Tab-separated table of C-alpha atoms in Angstrom:
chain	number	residue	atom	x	y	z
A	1	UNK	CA	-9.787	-87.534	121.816
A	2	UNK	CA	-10.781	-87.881	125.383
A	3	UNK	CA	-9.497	-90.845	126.896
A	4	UNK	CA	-13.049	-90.912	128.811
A	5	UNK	CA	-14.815	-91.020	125.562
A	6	UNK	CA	-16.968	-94.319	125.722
A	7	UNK	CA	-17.702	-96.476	123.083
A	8	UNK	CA	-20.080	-99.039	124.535
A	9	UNK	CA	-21.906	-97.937	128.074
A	10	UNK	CA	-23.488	-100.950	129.474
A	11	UNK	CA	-23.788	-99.793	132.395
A	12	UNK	CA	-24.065	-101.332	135.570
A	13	UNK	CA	-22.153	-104.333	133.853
A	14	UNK	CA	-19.204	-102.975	131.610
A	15	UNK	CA	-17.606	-99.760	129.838
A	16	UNK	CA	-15.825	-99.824	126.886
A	17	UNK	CA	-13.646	-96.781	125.799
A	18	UNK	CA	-12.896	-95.632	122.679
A	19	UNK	CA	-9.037	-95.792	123.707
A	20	UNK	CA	-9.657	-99.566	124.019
A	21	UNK	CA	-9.715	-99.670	127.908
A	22	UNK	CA	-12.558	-101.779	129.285
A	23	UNK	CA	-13.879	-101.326	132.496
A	24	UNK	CA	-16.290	-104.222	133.943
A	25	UNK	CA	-18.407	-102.682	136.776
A	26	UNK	CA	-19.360	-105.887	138.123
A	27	UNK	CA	-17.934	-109.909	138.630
A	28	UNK	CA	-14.503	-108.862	139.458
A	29	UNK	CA	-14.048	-109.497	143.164
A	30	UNK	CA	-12.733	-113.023	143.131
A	31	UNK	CA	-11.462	-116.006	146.237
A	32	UNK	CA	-9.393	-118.238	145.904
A	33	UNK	CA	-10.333	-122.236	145.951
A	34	UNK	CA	-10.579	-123.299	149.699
A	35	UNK	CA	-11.700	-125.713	152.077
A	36	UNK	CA	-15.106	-124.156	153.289
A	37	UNK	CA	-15.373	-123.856	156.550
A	38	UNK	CA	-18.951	-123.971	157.139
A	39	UNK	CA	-19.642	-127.166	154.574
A	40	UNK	CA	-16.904	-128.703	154.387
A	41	UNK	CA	-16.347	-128.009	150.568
A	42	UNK	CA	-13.270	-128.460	149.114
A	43	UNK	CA	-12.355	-126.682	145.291
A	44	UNK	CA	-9.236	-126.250	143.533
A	45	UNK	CA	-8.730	-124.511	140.354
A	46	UNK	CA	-7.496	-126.813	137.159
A	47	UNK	CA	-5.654	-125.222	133.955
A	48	UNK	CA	-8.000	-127.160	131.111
A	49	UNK	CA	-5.939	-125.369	128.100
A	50	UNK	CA	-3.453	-123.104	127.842
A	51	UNK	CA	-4.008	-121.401	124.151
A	52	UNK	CA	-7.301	-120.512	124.672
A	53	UNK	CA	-6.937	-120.093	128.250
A	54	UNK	CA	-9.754	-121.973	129.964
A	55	UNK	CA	-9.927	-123.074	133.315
A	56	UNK	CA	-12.194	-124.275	135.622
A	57	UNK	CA	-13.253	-125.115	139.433
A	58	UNK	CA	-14.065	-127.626	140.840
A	59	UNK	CA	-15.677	-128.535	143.767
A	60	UNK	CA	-16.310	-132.084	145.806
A	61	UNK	CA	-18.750	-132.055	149.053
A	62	UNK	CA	-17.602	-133.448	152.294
A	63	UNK	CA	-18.761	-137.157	151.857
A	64	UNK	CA	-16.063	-137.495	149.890
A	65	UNK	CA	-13.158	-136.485	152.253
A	66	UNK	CA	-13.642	-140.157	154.113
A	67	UNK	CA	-11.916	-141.591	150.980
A	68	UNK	CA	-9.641	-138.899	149.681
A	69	UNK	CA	-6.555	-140.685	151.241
A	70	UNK	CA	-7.410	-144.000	151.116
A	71	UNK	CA	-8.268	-146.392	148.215
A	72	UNK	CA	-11.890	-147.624	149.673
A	73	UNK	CA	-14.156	-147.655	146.553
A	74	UNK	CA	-16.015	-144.912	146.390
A	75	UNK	CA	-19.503	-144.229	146.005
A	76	UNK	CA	-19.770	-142.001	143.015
A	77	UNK	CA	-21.569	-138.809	142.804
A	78	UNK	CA	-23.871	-136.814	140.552
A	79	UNK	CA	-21.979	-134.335	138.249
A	80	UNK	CA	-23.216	-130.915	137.632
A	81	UNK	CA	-21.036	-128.274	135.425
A	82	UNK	CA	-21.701	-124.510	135.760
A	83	UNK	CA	-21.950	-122.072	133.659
A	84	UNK	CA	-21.591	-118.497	134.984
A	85	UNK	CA	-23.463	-115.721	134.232
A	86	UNK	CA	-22.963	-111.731	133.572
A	87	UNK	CA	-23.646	-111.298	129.412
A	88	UNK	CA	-20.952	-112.911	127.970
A	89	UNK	CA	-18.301	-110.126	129.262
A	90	UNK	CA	-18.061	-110.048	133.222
A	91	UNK	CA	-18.196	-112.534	135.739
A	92	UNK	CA	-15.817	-115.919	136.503
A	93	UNK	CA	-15.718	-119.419	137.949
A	94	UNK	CA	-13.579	-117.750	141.042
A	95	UNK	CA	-16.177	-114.952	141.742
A	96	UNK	CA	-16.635	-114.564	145.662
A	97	UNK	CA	-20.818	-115.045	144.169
A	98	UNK	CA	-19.941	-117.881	142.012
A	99	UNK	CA	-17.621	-119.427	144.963
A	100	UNK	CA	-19.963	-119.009	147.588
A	101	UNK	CA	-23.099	-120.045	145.215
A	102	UNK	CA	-21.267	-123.617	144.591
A	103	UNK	CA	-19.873	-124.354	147.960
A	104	UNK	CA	-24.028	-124.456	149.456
A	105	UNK	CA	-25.364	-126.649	146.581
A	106	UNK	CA	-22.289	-128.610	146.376
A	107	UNK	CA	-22.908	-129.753	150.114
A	108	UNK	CA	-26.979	-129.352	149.997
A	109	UNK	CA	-27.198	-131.729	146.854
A	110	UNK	CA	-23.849	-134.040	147.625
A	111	UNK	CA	-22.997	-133.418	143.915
A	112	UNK	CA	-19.621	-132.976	142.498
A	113	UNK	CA	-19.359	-129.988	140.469
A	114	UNK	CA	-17.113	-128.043	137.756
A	115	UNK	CA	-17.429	-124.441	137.284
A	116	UNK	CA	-16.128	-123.124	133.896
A	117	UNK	CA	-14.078	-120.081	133.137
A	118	UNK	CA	-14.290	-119.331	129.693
A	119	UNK	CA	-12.945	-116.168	127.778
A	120	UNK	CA	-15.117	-113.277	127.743
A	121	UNK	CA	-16.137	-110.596	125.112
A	122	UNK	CA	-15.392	-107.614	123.975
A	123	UNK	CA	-11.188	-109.011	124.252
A	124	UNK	CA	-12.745	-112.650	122.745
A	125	UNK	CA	-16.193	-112.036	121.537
A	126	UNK	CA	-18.781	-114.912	120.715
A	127	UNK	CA	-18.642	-117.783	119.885
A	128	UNK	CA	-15.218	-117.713	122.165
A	129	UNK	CA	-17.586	-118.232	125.441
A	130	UNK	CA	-19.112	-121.322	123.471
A	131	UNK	CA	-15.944	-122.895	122.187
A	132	UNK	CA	-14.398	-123.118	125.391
A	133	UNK	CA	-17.284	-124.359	126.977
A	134	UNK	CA	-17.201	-127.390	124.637
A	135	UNK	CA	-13.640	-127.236	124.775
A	136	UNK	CA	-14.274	-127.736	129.068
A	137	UNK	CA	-17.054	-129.773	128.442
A	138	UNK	CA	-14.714	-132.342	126.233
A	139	UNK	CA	-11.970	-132.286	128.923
A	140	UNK	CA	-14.461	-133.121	131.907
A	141	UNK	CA	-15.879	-136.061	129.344
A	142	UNK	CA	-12.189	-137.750	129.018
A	143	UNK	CA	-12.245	-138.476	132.412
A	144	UNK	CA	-15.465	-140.495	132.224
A	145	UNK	CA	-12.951	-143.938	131.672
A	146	UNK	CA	-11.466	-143.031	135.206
A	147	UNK	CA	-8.037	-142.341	133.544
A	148	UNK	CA	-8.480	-138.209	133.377
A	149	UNK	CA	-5.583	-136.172	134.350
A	150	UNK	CA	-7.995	-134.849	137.347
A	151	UNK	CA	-8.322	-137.427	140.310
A	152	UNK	CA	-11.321	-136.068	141.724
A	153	UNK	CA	-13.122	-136.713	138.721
A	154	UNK	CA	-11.596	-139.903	138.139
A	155	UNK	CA	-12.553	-141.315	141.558
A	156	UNK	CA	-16.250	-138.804	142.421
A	157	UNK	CA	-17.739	-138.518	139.490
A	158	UNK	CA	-21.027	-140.511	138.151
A	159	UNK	CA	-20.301	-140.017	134.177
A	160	UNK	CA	-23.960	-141.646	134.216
A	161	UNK	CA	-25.533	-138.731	136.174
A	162	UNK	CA	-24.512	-135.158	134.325
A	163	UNK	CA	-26.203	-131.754	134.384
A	164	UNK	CA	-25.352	-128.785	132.937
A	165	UNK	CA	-26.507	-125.465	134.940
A	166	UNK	CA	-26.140	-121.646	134.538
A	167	UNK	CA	-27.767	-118.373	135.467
A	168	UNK	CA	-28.184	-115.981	132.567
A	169	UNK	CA	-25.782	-115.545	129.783
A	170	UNK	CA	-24.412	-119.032	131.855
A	171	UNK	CA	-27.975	-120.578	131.138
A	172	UNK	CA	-28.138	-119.170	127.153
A	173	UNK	CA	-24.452	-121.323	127.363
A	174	UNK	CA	-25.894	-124.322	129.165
A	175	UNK	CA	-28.839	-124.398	127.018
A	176	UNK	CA	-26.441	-124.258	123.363
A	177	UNK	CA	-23.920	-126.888	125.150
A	178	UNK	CA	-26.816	-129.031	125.886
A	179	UNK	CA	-28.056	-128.584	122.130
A	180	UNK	CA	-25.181	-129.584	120.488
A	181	UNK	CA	-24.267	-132.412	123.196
A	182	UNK	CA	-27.469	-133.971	121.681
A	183	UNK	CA	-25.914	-134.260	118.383
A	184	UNK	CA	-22.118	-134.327	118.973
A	185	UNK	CA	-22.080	-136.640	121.646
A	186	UNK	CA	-19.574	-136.162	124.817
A	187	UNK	CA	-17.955	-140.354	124.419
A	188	UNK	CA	-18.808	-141.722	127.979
A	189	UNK	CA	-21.420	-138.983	129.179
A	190	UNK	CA	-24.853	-139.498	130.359
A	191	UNK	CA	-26.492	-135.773	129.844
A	192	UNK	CA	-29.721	-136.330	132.528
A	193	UNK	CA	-31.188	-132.526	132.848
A	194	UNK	CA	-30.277	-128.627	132.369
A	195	UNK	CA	-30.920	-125.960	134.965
A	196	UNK	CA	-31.418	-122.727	133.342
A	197	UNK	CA	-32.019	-119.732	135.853
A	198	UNK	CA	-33.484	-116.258	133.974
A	199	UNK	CA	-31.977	-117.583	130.549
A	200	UNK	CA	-30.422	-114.946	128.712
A	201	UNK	CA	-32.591	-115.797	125.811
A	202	UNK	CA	-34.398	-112.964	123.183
A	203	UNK	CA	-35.819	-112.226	119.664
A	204	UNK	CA	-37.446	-109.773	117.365
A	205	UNK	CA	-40.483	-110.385	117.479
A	206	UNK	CA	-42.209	-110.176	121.068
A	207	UNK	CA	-43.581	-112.855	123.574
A	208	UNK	CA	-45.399	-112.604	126.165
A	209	UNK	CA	-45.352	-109.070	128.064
A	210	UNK	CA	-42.618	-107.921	126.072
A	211	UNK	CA	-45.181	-105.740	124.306
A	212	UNK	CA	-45.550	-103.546	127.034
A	213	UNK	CA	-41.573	-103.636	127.713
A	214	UNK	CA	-40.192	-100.066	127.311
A	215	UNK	CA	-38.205	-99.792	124.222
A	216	UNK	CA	-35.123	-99.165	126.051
A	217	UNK	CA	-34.880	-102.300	127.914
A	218	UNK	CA	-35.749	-104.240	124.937
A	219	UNK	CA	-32.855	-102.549	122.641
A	220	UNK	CA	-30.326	-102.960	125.825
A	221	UNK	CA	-31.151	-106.584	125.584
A	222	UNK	CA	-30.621	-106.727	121.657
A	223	UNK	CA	-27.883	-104.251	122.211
A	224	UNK	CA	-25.725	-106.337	124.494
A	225	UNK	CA	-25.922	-109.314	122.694
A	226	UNK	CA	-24.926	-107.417	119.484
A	227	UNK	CA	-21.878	-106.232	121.409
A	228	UNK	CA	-20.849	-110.071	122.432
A	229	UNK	CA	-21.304	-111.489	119.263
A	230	UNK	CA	-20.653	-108.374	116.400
A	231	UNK	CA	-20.710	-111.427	113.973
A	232	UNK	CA	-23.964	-112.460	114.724
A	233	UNK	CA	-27.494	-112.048	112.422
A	234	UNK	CA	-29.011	-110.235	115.681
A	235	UNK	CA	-31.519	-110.877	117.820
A	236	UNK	CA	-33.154	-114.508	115.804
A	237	UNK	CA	-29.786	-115.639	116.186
A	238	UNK	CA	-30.516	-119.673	116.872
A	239	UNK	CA	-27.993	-119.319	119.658
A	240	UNK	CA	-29.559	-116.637	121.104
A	241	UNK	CA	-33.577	-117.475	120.009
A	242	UNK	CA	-33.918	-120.611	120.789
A	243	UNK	CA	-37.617	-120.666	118.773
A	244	UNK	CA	-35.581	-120.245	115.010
A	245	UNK	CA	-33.066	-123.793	116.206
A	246	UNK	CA	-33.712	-126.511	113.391
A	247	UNK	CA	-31.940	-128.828	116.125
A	248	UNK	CA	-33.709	-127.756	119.315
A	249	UNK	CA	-35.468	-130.806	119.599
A	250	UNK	CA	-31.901	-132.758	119.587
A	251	UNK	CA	-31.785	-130.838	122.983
A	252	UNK	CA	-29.486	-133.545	124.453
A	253	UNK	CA	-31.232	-134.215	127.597
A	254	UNK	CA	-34.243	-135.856	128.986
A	255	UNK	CA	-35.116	-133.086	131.743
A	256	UNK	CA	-35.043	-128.700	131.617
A	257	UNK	CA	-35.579	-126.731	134.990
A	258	UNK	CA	-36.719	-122.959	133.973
A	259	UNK	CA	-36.706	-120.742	136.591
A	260	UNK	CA	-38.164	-117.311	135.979
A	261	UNK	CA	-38.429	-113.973	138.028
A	262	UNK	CA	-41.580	-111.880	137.971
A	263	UNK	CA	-39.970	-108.430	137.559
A	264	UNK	CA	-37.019	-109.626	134.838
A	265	UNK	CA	-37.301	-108.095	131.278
A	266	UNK	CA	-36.364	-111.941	130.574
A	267	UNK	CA	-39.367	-113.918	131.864
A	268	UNK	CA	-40.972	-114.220	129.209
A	269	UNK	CA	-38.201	-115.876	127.114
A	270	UNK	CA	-38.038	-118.326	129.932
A	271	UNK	CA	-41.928	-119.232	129.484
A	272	UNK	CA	-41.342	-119.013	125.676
A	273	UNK	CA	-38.295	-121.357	125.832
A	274	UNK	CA	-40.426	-123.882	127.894
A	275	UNK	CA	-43.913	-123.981	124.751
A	276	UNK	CA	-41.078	-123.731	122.187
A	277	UNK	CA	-39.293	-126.846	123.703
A	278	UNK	CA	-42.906	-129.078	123.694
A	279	UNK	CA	-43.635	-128.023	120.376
A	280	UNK	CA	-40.079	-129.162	118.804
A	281	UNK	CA	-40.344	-132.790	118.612
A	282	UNK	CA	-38.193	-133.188	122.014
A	283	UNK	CA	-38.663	-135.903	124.152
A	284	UNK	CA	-38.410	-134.671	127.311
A	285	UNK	CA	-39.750	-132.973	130.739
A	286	UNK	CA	-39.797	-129.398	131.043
A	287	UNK	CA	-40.898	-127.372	134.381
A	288	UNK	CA	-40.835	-123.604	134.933
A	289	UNK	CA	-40.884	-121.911	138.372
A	290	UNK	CA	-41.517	-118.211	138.554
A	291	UNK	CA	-40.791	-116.165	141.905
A	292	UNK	CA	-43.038	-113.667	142.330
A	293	UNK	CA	-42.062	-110.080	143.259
A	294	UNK	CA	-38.701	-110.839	142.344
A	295	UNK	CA	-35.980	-109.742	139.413
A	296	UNK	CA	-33.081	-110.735	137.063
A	297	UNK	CA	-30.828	-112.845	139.310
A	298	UNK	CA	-32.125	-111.664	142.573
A	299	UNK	CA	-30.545	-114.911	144.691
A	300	UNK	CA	-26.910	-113.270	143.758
A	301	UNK	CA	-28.715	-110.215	145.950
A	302	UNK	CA	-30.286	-111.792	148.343
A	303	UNK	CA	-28.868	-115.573	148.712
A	304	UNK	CA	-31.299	-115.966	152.227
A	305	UNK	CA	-34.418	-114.444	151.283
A	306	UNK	CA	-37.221	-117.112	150.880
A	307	UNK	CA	-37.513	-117.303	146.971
A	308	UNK	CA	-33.625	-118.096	146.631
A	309	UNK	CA	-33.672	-120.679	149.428
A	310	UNK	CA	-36.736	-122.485	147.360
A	311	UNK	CA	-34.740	-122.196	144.669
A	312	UNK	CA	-31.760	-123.731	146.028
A	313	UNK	CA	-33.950	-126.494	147.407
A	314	UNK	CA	-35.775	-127.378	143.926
A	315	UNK	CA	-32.128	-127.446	142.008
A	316	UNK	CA	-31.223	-129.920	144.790
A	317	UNK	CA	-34.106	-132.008	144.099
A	318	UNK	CA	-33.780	-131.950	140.700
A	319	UNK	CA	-29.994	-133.216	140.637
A	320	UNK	CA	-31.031	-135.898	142.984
């Protein structure tokens, strides 16, 4: 056998060979934690567990540098944890896009923020990605008494003003997290709103345009979540449709941001998400923007053009 011989080809994200190697095309060019120079940012990476190796980075804006050295009271600040994108299998919380993405809406919305680094499939397929994300989730909620082993959480954080956020596979993660928060509650955790941007949702059965979707970006969808998860049912997977959840409407917040892009194979699952939502029983607000002319993720691509600036400016809003 060919040691070039692939076994999964998923390309532009990741290749698989049948010798075992993987190769992940994408997410791998990675900073470390700084002090920003243009906002004044400041991150540090944190060691949350060992055995499962999860980490995380966090991030506090420049209003709160006054006080680092001094023991004023401080005024404490919305908390927003991220969930990274890139289909369960590339991407990380110290990803130059990732790094760069925090440090402006850290400093736009004066928010303190923890990016999550959770295991990634094919080496730690599904539900790895979702354990640790409780398992990060759990560890940001012990510091909610003030007596956390992390001192900018202890002293930033509003425990009273939460959001979850993600992009993708990151919002398919912030949406489950937020599911299950609403029945397994995080002790000392006020869960306000979710941010999910092109939501890495999908199903059997089509919605919307997906009719008119050619075949092979429908089965690349189905295809990539079979490849995270090979335990799963397929593509009515709760997890991954969020239409066949018994508990959606435990959705554990009172507030979802959708955002959609006009030219993603996935906008439909955003709008679908969004009439599935109201017609669950939840209680709550949900919006959905779509950017015209644009595709999956296109603020990673362009982080200046127009579309990603509104963007930025309606998350900001919305955590505030």
């Amino acid at each position: 056998m060919s040691n070039e011989e692939l076994a999964y080809d998923f390309s532009p994200i990741i290749k698989v060979y049948k010798d075992g190697r993987v190769e992940r095309l994408k997410g791998t060019d990675i900073v470390p934690p700084s002090t920003d120079p243009k906002t004044g940012v400041q991150s540090k990476d944190v060691v949350i567990s060992q055995e499962p190796a999860i980490s995380a980075r966090l991030y506090i804006p420049k209003s709160t540098t006054a006080t680092t050295t001094t023991s004023a009271p401080q005024t404490k600040l919305p908390l927003l944890i991220y969930f990274h994108g890139g289909g369960f299998c590339i991407g990380s919380s110290s990803s130059s896009t990732y790094h760069s993405y925090l440090n402006a809406l850290v400093s736009e919305a004066n928010v303190v923020a923890v990016s999550v680094d959770y295991r990634l499939a094919p080496e730690h397929p599904l539900p790895a990605a979702y354990d640790d994300s409780w398992a990060a989730l759990k560890w940001v909620a012990s510091h909610s008494d003030g007596n956390g082993s992390e001192d900018w959480l202890n002293r930033f954080a509003d425990f009273q003003r939460v959001f979850f956020a993600g992009d993708s596979a990151g919002a398919n993660i912030t949406h489950n997290m937020a599911v299950k928060s609403g029945s397994v509650r995080l002790v000392g955790v006020k869960l306000i709103g979710i941010v999910l941007v092109h939501p890495y949702f999908w199903g059997t059965e089509p919605v919307g345009a997906e009719l008119t979707t050619p075949a092979d970006a429908r089965e690349f969808m189905a295809a990539v979540w079979r490849f995270a998860c090979p335990s799963t049912s397929g593509s009515d997977d709760p997890v991954l449709n969020p239409g066949k959840d018994p508990k959606l409407k435990q959705l554990g917040c009172v507030k979802v941001l959708v955002f959609v892009a006009e030219k993603d194979v996935l906008k439909d699952r955003g709008w679908h998400y969004s009439e599935t939502l109201k017609r669950s029983g939840w209680n709550g607000d949900v919006e959905v923007i779509e950017a015209e002319g644009e595709g999956h993720v296109f603020h990673w691509i362009n982080p200046t053009c127009d579309n990603a600036v509104a963007m930025e400016k309606k998350i900001v809003a919305f955590l505030n």
